[in-house]
Each structure stands twice: as C-alpha cells, then as structure tokens.
C-alpha cells in the first residue's frame, strides 16, 4: 500500500494504586497473552502477504525489513492508568503505614497492659537491676480494663500524629492529612481496645492470641503486597474479617483513591467500628462476669 501505514497499537493499562504486585501480575499476563497474539497474527499476516505476492508475477519479493514488521505487527504499550506520585514506594506506603497503625494498636496495648498492671501492684516492676512490687490496688477487673482503655484512647491520637509527622518528613504525599489522622486514630483505638479485652479475658494466653490475630494471620491476608486474588483461597478467606486487611483498605483509599467510599474506605470504617464494638462488649461482659463471681486479681492462697 502506498503512503504511510499506521501500526496497530494495543494499550494495556495498569493500576499501580491497587498495589505494586498487582501491576506486575497484569503486565505478566498481558505480556504473555499479547506475545502469543503477535505470533499468531504475524504468522497469518505473513502467509497472506506472501500468497498475494506469488499470485502476481510482477510483484517484488518480500524484503527482510517487511518480514520483521509482519512477524510482529502489533505494538504493545503498557502504561499506568493513574500514575502514583513520587514518594509512594511504588504503591507500598499504604501497606507499611497500615503495619505501623496495627503495631501501634497491638504492641501499644501490650505495653499499656503491663505498665498499668505494674502501677496497680498486680505485676512486679523492674528498673534494670532494681525490683519493685507495689501492693495490689483495690480495684475491680472491669475498672482496671476501663483504665487501660482510657490510656490507649488518650495515646492513640499522639501516636497517629507522630506517624503523620514522620511520613511528611520522609516526603510521603498525604493529600488528606486530617482524614488520615482521624482514621489512624480510630484504627489504633479499635485494635488496642480489642487486644486489651482479649488479654483481660484470657490472661497471659491472650498475648499469643493477639499476636496470631493481628499479625500472623493478618500479614498474608492483608492484600498490601500480594493481591487477594493471587493468594490461595485457604488464606484469602481471612481477608473477610482480618483487621489488617480492613485497615489497609481504608488507608489505601485515603492515600491513593481520593478517600472514595467505593475504594474501600466505607468497608474499612464499618469493619473497624465492628471490631471496636466487639472488643468493648467482650471486655465488658467477661470482666464483669469475673467480678460477679468474685474472681479477684489476688495472689493464690497457700
């Protein structure tokens, strides 16, 4: 054909805001599929052109450059649909921020639990080589739990503010700082309240339960590094209720998706609220039951 010829282009759009590994999966699948399409179409096109040339005695022989173009007729372009700004770690800042929020709630609750128990005389206090054990304070289990809940509620906004300051110092783009601060505070309180309720109900064993619930089961099902659709179904079902996945959806929506409710923020808020309610009910009911049964926190009588 005389004149200019435009090579057909297939554009593959990725969504780096949904996760770094998600874009890699899309590129890998699209690359394999379009390579096969190029090979199939190129073979058919080359055979068609050669057949047409043979049918005309005066037609020139197919040149080498033409053979190369016909063998790969489709131009494949991979481009992000909505590129991430610089400072987002390739879409991983939402996951790492989620990790910090979960750890603040979980480990913060454990630290508060130990410090309050030490101050009330229910556990010894050690300062290097010095050992102090205050006399037990006459306070109910429910009162102790309420005190711990009050401490985690008071420290949560301070920790959330520190996280925001560190993120700003590292050059992390935060378009909605107030919303991120409020949700981070809310999530820290919800995780901390639930973790303290579990420890109050189960005692020392609650530390292990909290570790499994918030960290061990949360990491593989968070969706922050590997998308839920790419992990085994036996693990993916954990994302329906695991706290880390719910918090990740909310923080990712705030950081990358203009705080759209449909991007996961609505689900994150409701699930975080549900977790907070479960923690309040569990801790209140169990400690109240222990108090009614006169199961006071006192040394066992020999």
PDB file of N, CA, C and O in Angstrom, residues 23-59:
ATOM      1  N   UNK A  23       0.126  -4.654  39.641  1.00  0.00           N
ATOM      2  CA  UNK A  23       0.539  -4.158  38.327  1.00  0.00           C
ATOM      3  C   UNK A  23       1.484  -5.152  37.652  1.00  0.00           C
ATOM      4  O   UNK A  23       1.407  -5.366  36.435  1.00  0.00           O
ATOM      5  N   UNK A  24       2.361  -5.765  38.425  1.00  0.00           N
ATOM      6  CA  UNK A  24       3.285  -6.742  37.855  1.00  0.00           C
ATOM      7  C   UNK A  24       2.538  -7.960  37.331  1.00  0.00           C
ATOM      8  O   UNK A  24       2.887  -8.510  36.278  1.00  0.00           O
ATOM      9  N   UNK A  25       1.498  -8.383  38.060  1.00  0.00           N
ATOM     10  CA  UNK A  25       0.706  -9.521  37.600  1.00  0.00           C
ATOM     11  C   UNK A  25       0.012  -9.194  36.290  1.00  0.00           C
ATOM     12  O   UNK A  25      -0.001 -10.004  35.352  1.00  0.00           O
ATOM     13  N   UNK A  26      -0.574  -7.999  36.205  1.00  0.00           N
ATOM     14  CA  UNK A  26      -1.256  -7.589  34.977  1.00  0.00           C
ATOM     15  C   UNK A  26      -0.277  -7.528  33.813  1.00  0.00           C
ATOM     16  O   UNK A  26      -0.568  -7.994  32.704  1.00  0.00           O
ATOM     17  N   UNK A  27       0.896  -6.966  34.033  1.00  0.00           N
ATOM     18  CA  UNK A  27       1.894  -6.872  32.972  1.00  0.00           C
ATOM     19  C   UNK A  27       2.347  -8.258  32.523  1.00  0.00           C
ATOM     20  O   UNK A  27       2.549  -8.494  31.327  1.00  0.00           O
ATOM     21  N   UNK A  28       2.510  -9.182  33.447  1.00  0.00           N
ATOM     22  CA  UNK A  28       2.956 -10.522  33.100  1.00  0.00           C
ATOM     23  C   UNK A  28       1.896 -11.242  32.267  1.00  0.00           C
ATOM     24  O   UNK A  28       2.202 -11.843  31.226  1.00  0.00           O
ATOM     25  N   UNK A  29       0.642 -11.164  32.711  1.00  0.00           N
ATOM     26  CA  UNK A  29      -0.436 -11.835  31.973  1.00  0.00           C
ATOM     27  C   UNK A  29      -0.619 -11.209  30.598  1.00  0.00           C
ATOM     28  O   UNK A  29      -0.731 -11.907  29.578  1.00  0.00           O
ATOM     29  N   UNK A  30      -0.646  -9.879  30.563  1.00  0.00           N
ATOM     30  CA  UNK A  30      -0.822  -9.198  29.282  1.00  0.00           C
ATOM     31  C   UNK A  30       0.357  -9.458  28.357  1.00  0.00           C
ATOM     32  O   UNK A  30       0.177  -9.644  27.141  1.00  0.00           O
ATOM     33  N   UNK A  31       1.566  -9.490  28.901  1.00  0.00           N
ATOM     34  CA  UNK A  31       2.734  -9.752  28.066  1.00  0.00           C
ATOM     35  C   UNK A  31       2.684 -11.121  27.419  1.00  0.00           C
ATOM     36  O   UNK A  31       2.951 -11.270  26.219  1.00  0.00           O
ATOM     37  N   UNK A  32       2.319 -12.146  28.217  1.00  0.00           N
ATOM     38  CA  UNK A  32       2.232 -13.499  27.667  1.00  0.00           C
ATOM     39  C   UNK A  32       1.130 -13.607  26.614  1.00  0.00           C
ATOM     40  O   UNK A  32       1.333 -14.182  25.537  1.00  0.00           O
ATOM     41  N   UNK A  33      -0.035 -13.029  26.931  1.00  0.00           N
ATOM     42  CA  UNK A  33      -1.166 -13.139  26.003  1.00  0.00           C
ATOM     43  C   UNK A  33      -0.898 -12.391  24.702  1.00  0.00           C
ATOM     44  O   UNK A  33      -1.162 -12.905  23.602  1.00  0.00           O
ATOM     45  N   UNK A  34      -0.356 -11.179  24.795  1.00  0.00           N
ATOM     46  CA  UNK A  34      -0.148 -10.384  23.597  1.00  0.00           C
ATOM     47  C   UNK A  34       1.051 -10.880  22.794  1.00  0.00           C
ATOM     48  O   UNK A  34       1.096 -10.686  21.574  1.00  0.00           O
ATOM     49  N   UNK A  35       1.996 -11.524  23.426  1.00  0.00           N
ATOM     50  CA  UNK A  35       3.089 -12.152  22.667  1.00  0.00           C
ATOM     51  C   UNK A  35       2.553 -13.280  21.800  1.00  0.00           C
ATOM     52  O   UNK A  35       2.918 -13.408  20.617  1.00  0.00           O
ATOM     53  N   UNK A  36       1.679 -14.090  22.380  1.00  0.00           N
ATOM     54  CA  UNK A  36       1.057 -15.154  21.593  1.00  0.00           C
ATOM     55  C   UNK A  36       0.183 -14.583  20.484  1.00  0.00           C
ATOM     56  O   UNK A  36       0.173 -15.106  19.362  1.00  0.00           O
ATOM     57  N   UNK A  37      -0.530 -13.501  20.790  1.00  0.00           N
ATOM     58  CA  UNK A  37      -1.358 -12.877  19.758  1.00  0.00           C
ATOM     59  C   UNK A  37      -0.500 -12.328  18.627  1.00  0.00           C
ATOM     60  O   UNK A  37      -0.839 -12.466  17.439  1.00  0.00           O
ATOM     61  N   UNK A  38       0.622 -11.720  18.966  1.00  0.00           N
ATOM     62  CA  UNK A  38       1.537 -11.204  17.947  1.00  0.00           C
ATOM     63  C   UNK A  38       2.059 -12.327  17.060  1.00  0.00           C
ATOM     64  O   UNK A  38       2.147 -12.192  15.835  1.00  0.00           O
ATOM     65  N   UNK A  39       2.433 -13.431  17.685  1.00  0.00           N
ATOM     66  CA  UNK A  39       2.947 -14.556  16.918  1.00  0.00           C
ATOM     67  C   UNK A  39       1.892 -15.121  15.976  1.00  0.00           C
ATOM     68  O   UNK A  39       2.166 -15.408  14.798  1.00  0.00           O
ATOM     69  N   UNK A  40       0.653 -15.285  16.493  1.00  0.00           N
ATOM     70  CA  UNK A  40      -0.416 -15.854  15.668  1.00  0.00           C
ATOM     71  C   UNK A  40      -0.789 -14.927  14.513  1.00  0.00           C
ATOM     72  O   UNK A  40      -0.873 -15.350  13.348  1.00  0.00           O
ATOM     73  N   UNK A  41      -1.017 -13.661  14.851  1.00  0.00           N
ATOM     74  CA  UNK A  41      -1.399 -12.695  13.816  1.00  0.00           C
ATOM     75  C   UNK A  41      -0.257 -12.484  12.828  1.00  0.00           C
ATOM     76  O   UNK A  41      -0.478 -12.381  11.610  1.00  0.00           O
ATOM     77  N   UNK A  42       0.967 -12.416  13.349  1.00  0.00           N
ATOM     78  CA  UNK A  42       2.109 -12.223  12.461  1.00  0.00           C
ATOM     79  C   UNK A  42       2.283 -13.360  11.477  1.00  0.00           C
ATOM     80  O   UNK A  42       2.574 -13.139  10.291  1.00  0.00           O
ATOM     81  N   UNK A  43       2.087 -14.593  11.922  1.00  0.00           N
ATOM     82  CA  UNK A  43       2.202 -15.749  11.035  1.00  0.00           C
ATOM     83  C   UNK A  43       1.122 -15.717   9.954  1.00  0.00           C
ATOM     84  O   UNK A  43       1.411 -15.932   8.765  1.00  0.00           O
ATOM     85  N   UNK A  44      -0.104 -15.439  10.373  1.00  0.00           N
ATOM     86  CA  UNK A  44      -1.194 -15.372   9.400  1.00  0.00           C
ATOM     87  C   UNK A  44      -0.980 -14.238   8.405  1.00  0.00           C
ATOM     88  O   UNK A  44      -1.207 -14.401   7.202  1.00  0.00           O
ATOM     89  N   UNK A  45      -0.535 -13.093   8.904  1.00  0.00           N
ATOM     90  CA  UNK A  45      -0.343 -11.934   8.031  1.00  0.00           C
ATOM     91  C   UNK A  45       0.793 -12.183   7.040  1.00  0.00           C
ATOM     92  O   UNK A  45       0.695 -11.832   5.852  1.00  0.00           O
ATOM     93  N   UNK A  46       1.872 -12.798   7.508  1.00  0.00           N
ATOM     94  CA  UNK A  46       2.992 -13.095   6.610  1.00  0.00           C
ATOM     95  C   UNK A  46       2.572 -14.060   5.503  1.00  0.00           C
ATOM     96  O   UNK A  46       2.913 -13.867   4.330  1.00  0.00           O
ATOM     97  N   UNK A  47       1.828 -15.108   5.883  1.00  0.00           N
ATOM     98  CA  UNK A  47       1.350 -16.069   4.879  1.00  0.00           C
ATOM     99  C   UNK A  47       0.410 -15.409   3.877  1.00  0.00           C
ATOM    100  O   UNK A  47       0.470 -15.690   2.670  1.00  0.00           O
ATOM    101  N   UNK A  48      -0.441 -14.504   4.340  1.00  0.00           N
ATOM    102  CA  UNK A  48      -1.384 -13.820   3.447  1.00  0.00           C
ATOM    103  C   UNK A  48      -0.649 -12.937   2.438  1.00  0.00           C
ATOM    104  O   UNK A  48      -0.944 -12.942   1.236  1.00  0.00           O
ATOM    105  N   UNK A  49       0.344 -12.177   2.926  1.00  0.00           N
ATOM    106  CA  UNK A  49       1.097 -11.287   2.036  1.00  0.00           C
ATOM    107  C   UNK A  49       1.898 -12.096   1.017  1.00  0.00           C
ATOM    108  O   UNK A  49       1.951 -11.756  -0.181  1.00  0.00           O
ATOM    109  N   UNK A  50       2.537 -13.166   1.479  1.00  0.00           N
ATOM    110  CA  UNK A  50       3.311 -13.990   0.555  1.00  0.00           C
ATOM    111  C   UNK A  50       2.418 -14.632  -0.506  1.00  0.00           C
ATOM    112  O   UNK A  50       2.810 -14.747  -1.680  1.00  0.00           O
ATOM    113  N   UNK A  51       1.219 -15.042  -0.119  1.00  0.00           N
ATOM    114  CA  UNK A  51       0.293 -15.619  -1.095  1.00  0.00           C
ATOM    115  C   UNK A  51      -0.106 -14.591  -2.154  1.00  0.00           C
ATOM    116  O   UNK A  51      -0.169 -14.898  -3.360  1.00  0.00           O
ATOM    117  N   UNK A  52      -0.357 -13.373  -1.709  1.00  0.00           N
ATOM    118  CA  UNK A  52      -0.729 -12.316  -2.652  1.00  0.00           C
ATOM    119  C   UNK A  52       0.430 -11.979  -3.588  1.00  0.00           C
ATOM    120  O   UNK A  52       0.234 -11.708  -4.784  1.00  0.00           O
ATOM    121  N   UNK A  53       1.656 -11.985  -3.060  1.00  0.00           N
ATOM    122  CA  UNK A  53       2.808 -11.684  -3.897  1.00  0.00           C
ATOM    123  C   UNK A  53       3.045 -12.768  -4.939  1.00  0.00           C
ATOM    124  O   UNK A  53       3.429 -12.482  -6.082  1.00  0.00           O
ATOM    125  N   UNK A  54       2.830 -14.026  -4.545  1.00  0.00           N
ATOM    126  CA  UNK A  54       3.028 -15.109  -5.500  1.00  0.00           C
ATOM    127  C   UNK A  54       2.008 -15.066  -6.642  1.00  0.00           C
ATOM    128  O   UNK A  54       2.282 -15.518  -7.750  1.00  0.00           O
ATOM    129  N   UNK A  55       0.811 -14.542  -6.312  1.00  0.00           N
ATOM    130  CA  UNK A  55      -0.234 -14.504  -7.348  1.00  0.00           C
ATOM    131  C   UNK A  55       0.033 -13.459  -8.415  1.00  0.00           C
ATOM    132  O   UNK A  55      -0.613 -13.465  -9.464  1.00  0.00           O
ATOM    133  N   UNK A  56       0.966 -12.550  -8.169  1.00  0.00           N
ATOM    134  CA  UNK A  56       1.286 -11.506  -9.139  1.00  0.00           C
ATOM    135  C   UNK A  56       2.728 -11.691  -9.603  1.00  0.00           C
ATOM    136  O   UNK A  56       3.663 -11.527  -8.818  1.00  0.00           O
ATOM    137  N   UNK A  57       2.941 -12.043 -10.903  1.00  0.00           N
ATOM    138  CA  UNK A  57       4.308 -12.298 -11.398  1.00  0.00           C
ATOM    139  C   UNK A  57       5.210 -11.078 -11.294  1.00  0.00           C
ATOM    140  O   UNK A  57       6.428 -11.216 -11.115  1.00  0.00           O
ATOM    141  N   UNK A  58       4.647  -9.887 -11.384  1.00  0.00           N
ATOM    142  CA  UNK A  58       5.467  -8.667 -11.355  1.00  0.00           C
ATOM    143  C   UNK A  58       5.708  -8.123  -9.950  1.00  0.00           C
ATOM    144  O   UNK A  58       6.391  -7.115  -9.787  1.00  0.00           O
ATOM    145  N   UNK A  59       5.148  -8.764  -8.951  1.00  0.00           N
ATOM    146  CA  UNK A  59       5.303  -8.275  -7.580  1.00  0.00           C
ATOM    147  C   UNK A  59       6.714  -8.523  -7.076  1.00  0.00           C
ATOM    148  O   UNK A  59       7.324  -9.549  -7.400  1.00  0.00           O
TER     149      UNK A  59
END
